[in-house]
Amino acid sequence: MAKLECHVNSCANNSNQFCCLPNIQVSGAMAFDNEQTCCSSYVSMQQASFSNAVGTCSVPNEVMPIGCQVQNCSYNAGGDCAASNVCIGGSGASRKGETSCLTFRAQ
Ligand code: SF4
Ligand code: SF4
């Protein structure tokens, strides 16, 4: 479990710098820096409006389990993130590839 802060204010799951999902997945299996990682749970406002999900993000979830594919991060413990605090960046991102895990630390 990690305390998760998220600056992706363009994501439909974001509420005041926190995420409302019960858990997230971080991608970037071959990443060697944080820019090659991303939050694969990102949902654009446009995507959310198509699925009538707009407005469902109301209760921020500050602590959650994070699944992670980034093998080269020192916090990766068999596909789970073992960091106590994680920060997802990408203010103004228009797609998941523009988000990143700022807590990434190369092994
Ligand atoms: S970008 Fe990821 S961590 Fe941030 S609010 Fe969206 S789903 Fe949650
Ligand atoms: S800190 Fe490392 S292990 Fe945790 S989510 Fe970010 S990239 Fe994955």
mmCIF file with all atom_site columns, C-alpha atoms in Angstrom, residues 4-94:
data_model
loop_
_atom_site.group_PDB
_atom_site.id
_atom_site.type_symbol
_atom_site.label_atom_id
_atom_site.label_alt_id
_atom_site.label_comp_id
_atom_site.label_asym_id
_atom_site.label_entity_id
_atom_site.label_seq_id
_atom_site.pdbx_PDB_ins_code
_atom_site.Cartn_x
_atom_site.Cartn_y
_atom_site.Cartn_z
_atom_site.occupancy
_atom_site.B_iso_or_equiv
_atom_site.pdbx_formal_charge
_atom_site.auth_seq_id
_atom_site.auth_comp_id
_atom_site.auth_asym_id
_atom_site.auth_atom_id
_atom_site.pdbx_PDB_model_num
ATOM 1  C CA . LEU A 1 4  ? -0.658  8.208  -3.611  1.00 0.00 ? 4  LEU A CA 1
ATOM 2  C CA . GLU A 1 5  ? -0.601  11.811 -4.735  1.00 0.00 ? 5  GLU A CA 1
ATOM 3  C CA . CYS A 1 6  ? -1.537  12.559 -8.335  1.00 0.00 ? 6  CYS A CA 1
ATOM 4  C CA . HIS A 1 7  ? -1.084  15.784 -10.286 1.00 0.00 ? 7  HIS A CA 1
ATOM 5  C CA . VAL A 1 8  ? -2.941  14.614 -13.376 1.00 0.00 ? 8  VAL A CA 1
ATOM 6  C CA . ASN A 1 9  ? -5.857  16.991 -12.995 1.00 0.00 ? 9  ASN A CA 1
ATOM 7  C CA . SER A 1 10 ? -7.094  16.095 -16.500 1.00 0.00 ? 10 SER A CA 1
ATOM 8  C CA . CYS A 1 11 ? -7.849  12.512 -15.434 1.00 0.00 ? 11 CYS A CA 1
ATOM 9  C CA . ALA A 1 12 ? -11.478 11.693 -14.684 1.00 0.00 ? 12 ALA A CA 1
ATOM 10 C CA . ASN A 1 13 ? -10.338 9.724  -11.628 1.00 0.00 ? 13 ASN A CA 1
ATOM 11 C CA . ASN A 1 14 ? -8.602  12.726 -10.041 1.00 0.00 ? 14 ASN A CA 1
ATOM 12 C CA . SER A 1 15 ? -10.017 14.745 -7.175  1.00 0.00 ? 15 SER A CA 1
ATOM 13 C CA . ASN A 1 16 ? -7.909  17.530 -5.684  1.00 0.00 ? 16 ASN A CA 1
ATOM 14 C CA . GLN A 1 17 ? -4.560  15.803 -6.325  1.00 0.00 ? 17 GLN A CA 1
ATOM 15 C CA . PHE A 1 18 ? -5.769  12.411 -5.178  1.00 0.00 ? 18 PHE A CA 1
ATOM 16 C CA . CYS A 1 19 ? -7.092  9.390  -7.049  1.00 0.00 ? 19 CYS A CA 1
ATOM 17 C CA . CYS A 1 20 ? -10.542 7.942  -6.437  1.00 0.00 ? 20 CYS A CA 1
ATOM 18 C CA . LEU A 1 21 ? -9.813  4.437  -7.730  1.00 0.00 ? 21 LEU A CA 1
ATOM 19 C CA . PRO A 1 22 ? -9.340  1.527  -5.278  1.00 0.00 ? 22 PRO A CA 1
ATOM 20 C CA . ASN A 1 23 ? -5.994  0.727  -6.951  1.00 0.00 ? 23 ASN A CA 1
ATOM 21 C CA . ILE A 1 24 ? -3.987  1.714  -10.027 1.00 0.00 ? 24 ILE A CA 1
ATOM 22 C CA . GLN A 1 25 ? -1.619  0.087  -12.485 1.00 0.00 ? 25 GLN A CA 1
ATOM 23 C CA . VAL A 1 26 ? 1.655   1.655  -13.598 1.00 0.00 ? 26 VAL A CA 1
ATOM 24 C CA . SER A 1 27 ? 3.140   0.656  -16.969 1.00 0.00 ? 27 SER A CA 1
ATOM 25 C CA . GLY A 1 28 ? 6.530   0.891  -18.612 1.00 0.00 ? 28 GLY A CA 1
ATOM 26 C CA . ALA A 1 29 ? 8.076   -2.541 -18.401 1.00 0.00 ? 29 ALA A CA 1
ATOM 27 C CA . MET A 1 30 ? 11.357  -1.456 -20.006 1.00 0.00 ? 30 MET A CA 1
ATOM 28 C CA . ALA A 1 31 ? 11.496  2.067  -18.531 1.00 0.00 ? 31 ALA A CA 1
ATOM 29 C CA . PHE A 1 32 ? 14.860  3.529  -17.609 1.00 0.00 ? 32 PHE A CA 1
ATOM 30 C CA . ASP A 1 33 ? 13.581  6.903  -16.450 1.00 0.00 ? 33 ASP A CA 1
ATOM 31 C CA . ASN A 1 34 ? 10.287  8.190  -15.100 1.00 0.00 ? 34 ASN A CA 1
ATOM 32 C CA . GLU A 1 35 ? 9.209   9.611  -18.463 1.00 0.00 ? 35 GLU A CA 1
ATOM 33 C CA . GLN A 1 36 ? 8.994   6.077  -19.823 1.00 0.00 ? 36 GLN A CA 1
ATOM 34 C CA . THR A 1 37 ? 6.482   5.102  -17.143 1.00 0.00 ? 37 THR A CA 1
ATOM 35 C CA . CYS A 1 38 ? 2.791   5.976  -17.098 1.00 0.00 ? 38 CYS A CA 1
ATOM 36 C CA . CYS A 1 39 ? -0.382  5.453  -15.131 1.00 0.00 ? 39 CYS A CA 1
ATOM 37 C CA . SER A 1 40 ? -2.304  2.966  -17.233 1.00 0.00 ? 40 SER A CA 1
ATOM 38 C CA . SER A 1 41 ? -5.433  3.581  -15.149 1.00 0.00 ? 41 SER A CA 1
ATOM 39 C CA . TYR A 1 42 ? -5.689  7.126  -16.576 1.00 0.00 ? 42 TYR A CA 1
ATOM 40 C CA . VAL A 1 43 ? -9.091  7.951  -18.088 1.00 0.00 ? 43 VAL A CA 1
ATOM 41 C CA . SER A 1 44 ? -9.603  11.166 -20.028 1.00 0.00 ? 44 SER A CA 1
ATOM 42 C CA . MET A 1 45 ? -12.650 13.315 -19.295 1.00 0.00 ? 45 MET A CA 1
ATOM 43 C CA . GLN A 1 46 ? -13.771 12.615 -22.867 1.00 0.00 ? 46 GLN A CA 1
ATOM 44 C CA . GLN A 1 47 ? -13.527 8.833  -22.405 1.00 0.00 ? 47 GLN A CA 1
ATOM 45 C CA . ALA A 1 48 ? -15.408 9.126  -19.125 1.00 0.00 ? 48 ALA A CA 1
ATOM 46 C CA . SER A 1 49 ? -18.207 11.147 -20.713 1.00 0.00 ? 49 SER A CA 1
ATOM 47 C CA . PHE A 1 50 ? -18.701 8.424  -23.357 1.00 0.00 ? 50 PHE A CA 1
ATOM 48 C CA . SER A 1 51 ? -19.127 5.860  -20.605 1.00 0.00 ? 51 SER A CA 1
ATOM 49 C CA . ASN A 1 52 ? -21.274 8.139  -18.443 1.00 0.00 ? 52 ASN A CA 1
ATOM 50 C CA . ALA A 1 53 ? -18.598 7.983  -15.752 1.00 0.00 ? 53 ALA A CA 1
ATOM 51 C CA . VAL A 1 54 ? -18.176 11.753 -15.366 1.00 0.00 ? 54 VAL A CA 1
ATOM 52 C CA . GLY A 1 55 ? -18.716 12.812 -11.799 1.00 0.00 ? 55 GLY A CA 1
ATOM 53 C CA . THR A 1 56 ? -18.193 9.355  -10.342 1.00 0.00 ? 56 THR A CA 1
ATOM 54 C CA . CYS A 1 57 ? -14.860 10.462 -8.861  1.00 0.00 ? 57 CYS A CA 1
ATOM 55 C CA . SER A 1 58 ? -15.882 12.090 -5.632  1.00 0.00 ? 58 SER A CA 1
ATOM 56 C CA . VAL A 1 59 ? -14.172 10.229 -2.798  1.00 0.00 ? 59 VAL A CA 1
ATOM 57 C CA . PRO A 1 60 ? -10.371 10.469 -2.897  1.00 0.00 ? 60 PRO A CA 1
ATOM 58 C CA . ASN A 1 61 ? -8.512  7.321  -1.924  1.00 0.00 ? 61 ASN A CA 1
ATOM 59 C CA . GLU A 1 62 ? -5.229  8.445  -0.405  1.00 0.00 ? 62 GLU A CA 1
ATOM 60 C CA . VAL A 1 63 ? -3.711  5.015  0.305   1.00 0.00 ? 63 VAL A CA 1
ATOM 61 C CA . MET A 1 64 ? -3.975  2.108  -2.119  1.00 0.00 ? 64 MET A CA 1
ATOM 62 C CA . PRO A 1 65 ? -2.160  -0.883 -3.576  1.00 0.00 ? 65 PRO A CA 1
ATOM 63 C CA . ILE A 1 66 ? -0.290  -0.098 -6.814  1.00 0.00 ? 66 ILE A CA 1
ATOM 64 C CA . GLY A 1 67 ? 0.417   -2.770 -9.393  1.00 0.00 ? 67 GLY A CA 1
ATOM 65 C CA . CYS A 1 68 ? 3.502   -1.981 -11.424 1.00 0.00 ? 68 CYS A CA 1
ATOM 66 C CA . GLN A 1 69 ? 5.169   -3.421 -14.528 1.00 0.00 ? 69 GLN A CA 1
ATOM 67 C CA . VAL A 1 70 ? 8.316   -1.305 -14.268 1.00 0.00 ? 70 VAL A CA 1
ATOM 68 C CA . GLN A 1 71 ? 10.949  -3.954 -13.717 1.00 0.00 ? 71 GLN A CA 1
ATOM 69 C CA . ASN A 1 72 ? 13.849  -1.525 -13.435 1.00 0.00 ? 72 ASN A CA 1
ATOM 70 C CA . CYS A 1 73 ? 12.451  0.432  -10.484 1.00 0.00 ? 73 CYS A CA 1
ATOM 71 C CA . SER A 1 74 ? 14.005  -0.308 -7.116  1.00 0.00 ? 74 SER A CA 1
ATOM 72 C CA . TYR A 1 75 ? 10.581  -0.113 -5.468  1.00 0.00 ? 75 TYR A CA 1
ATOM 73 C CA . ASN A 1 76 ? 9.133   -2.911 -7.581  1.00 0.00 ? 76 ASN A CA 1
ATOM 74 C CA . ALA A 1 77 ? 8.503   -6.018 -5.501  1.00 0.00 ? 77 ALA A CA 1
ATOM 75 C CA . GLY A 1 78 ? 7.284   -8.739 -7.828  1.00 0.00 ? 78 GLY A CA 1
ATOM 76 C CA . GLY A 1 79 ? 4.805   -6.524 -9.645  1.00 0.00 ? 79 GLY A CA 1
ATOM 77 C CA . ASP A 1 80 ? 3.676   -4.557 -6.598  1.00 0.00 ? 80 ASP A CA 1
ATOM 78 C CA . CYS A 1 81 ? 4.953   -1.114 -5.649  1.00 0.00 ? 81 CYS A CA 1
ATOM 79 C CA . ALA A 1 82 ? 6.679   -1.157 -2.254  1.00 0.00 ? 82 ALA A CA 1
ATOM 80 C CA . ALA A 1 83 ? 7.216   2.610  -1.930  1.00 0.00 ? 83 ALA A CA 1
ATOM 81 C CA . SER A 1 84 ? 5.393   4.227  0.976   1.00 0.00 ? 84 SER A CA 1
ATOM 82 C CA . ASN A 1 85 ? 4.692   7.428  -0.978  1.00 0.00 ? 85 ASN A CA 1
ATOM 83 C CA . VAL A 1 86 ? 4.108   7.616  -4.729  1.00 0.00 ? 86 VAL A CA 1
ATOM 84 C CA . CYS A 1 87 ? 3.595   10.678 -6.877  1.00 0.00 ? 87 CYS A CA 1
ATOM 85 C CA . ILE A 1 88 ? 2.068   10.525 -10.353 1.00 0.00 ? 88 ILE A CA 1
ATOM 86 C CA . GLY A 1 89 ? 2.833   13.519 -12.576 1.00 0.00 ? 89 GLY A CA 1
ATOM 87 C CA . GLY A 1 90 ? 1.465   14.852 -15.823 1.00 0.00 ? 90 GLY A CA 1
ATOM 88 C CA . SER A 1 91 ? -0.543  17.979 -15.170 1.00 0.00 ? 91 SER A CA 1
ATOM 89 C CA . GLY A 1 92 ? -2.625  18.666 -18.276 1.00 0.00 ? 92 GLY A CA 1
ATOM 90 C CA . ALA A 1 93 ? -1.964  15.247 -19.808 1.00 0.00 ? 93 ALA A CA 1
ATOM 91 C CA . SER A 1 94 ? -4.283  14.430 -22.698 1.00 0.00 ? 94 SER A CA 1
#
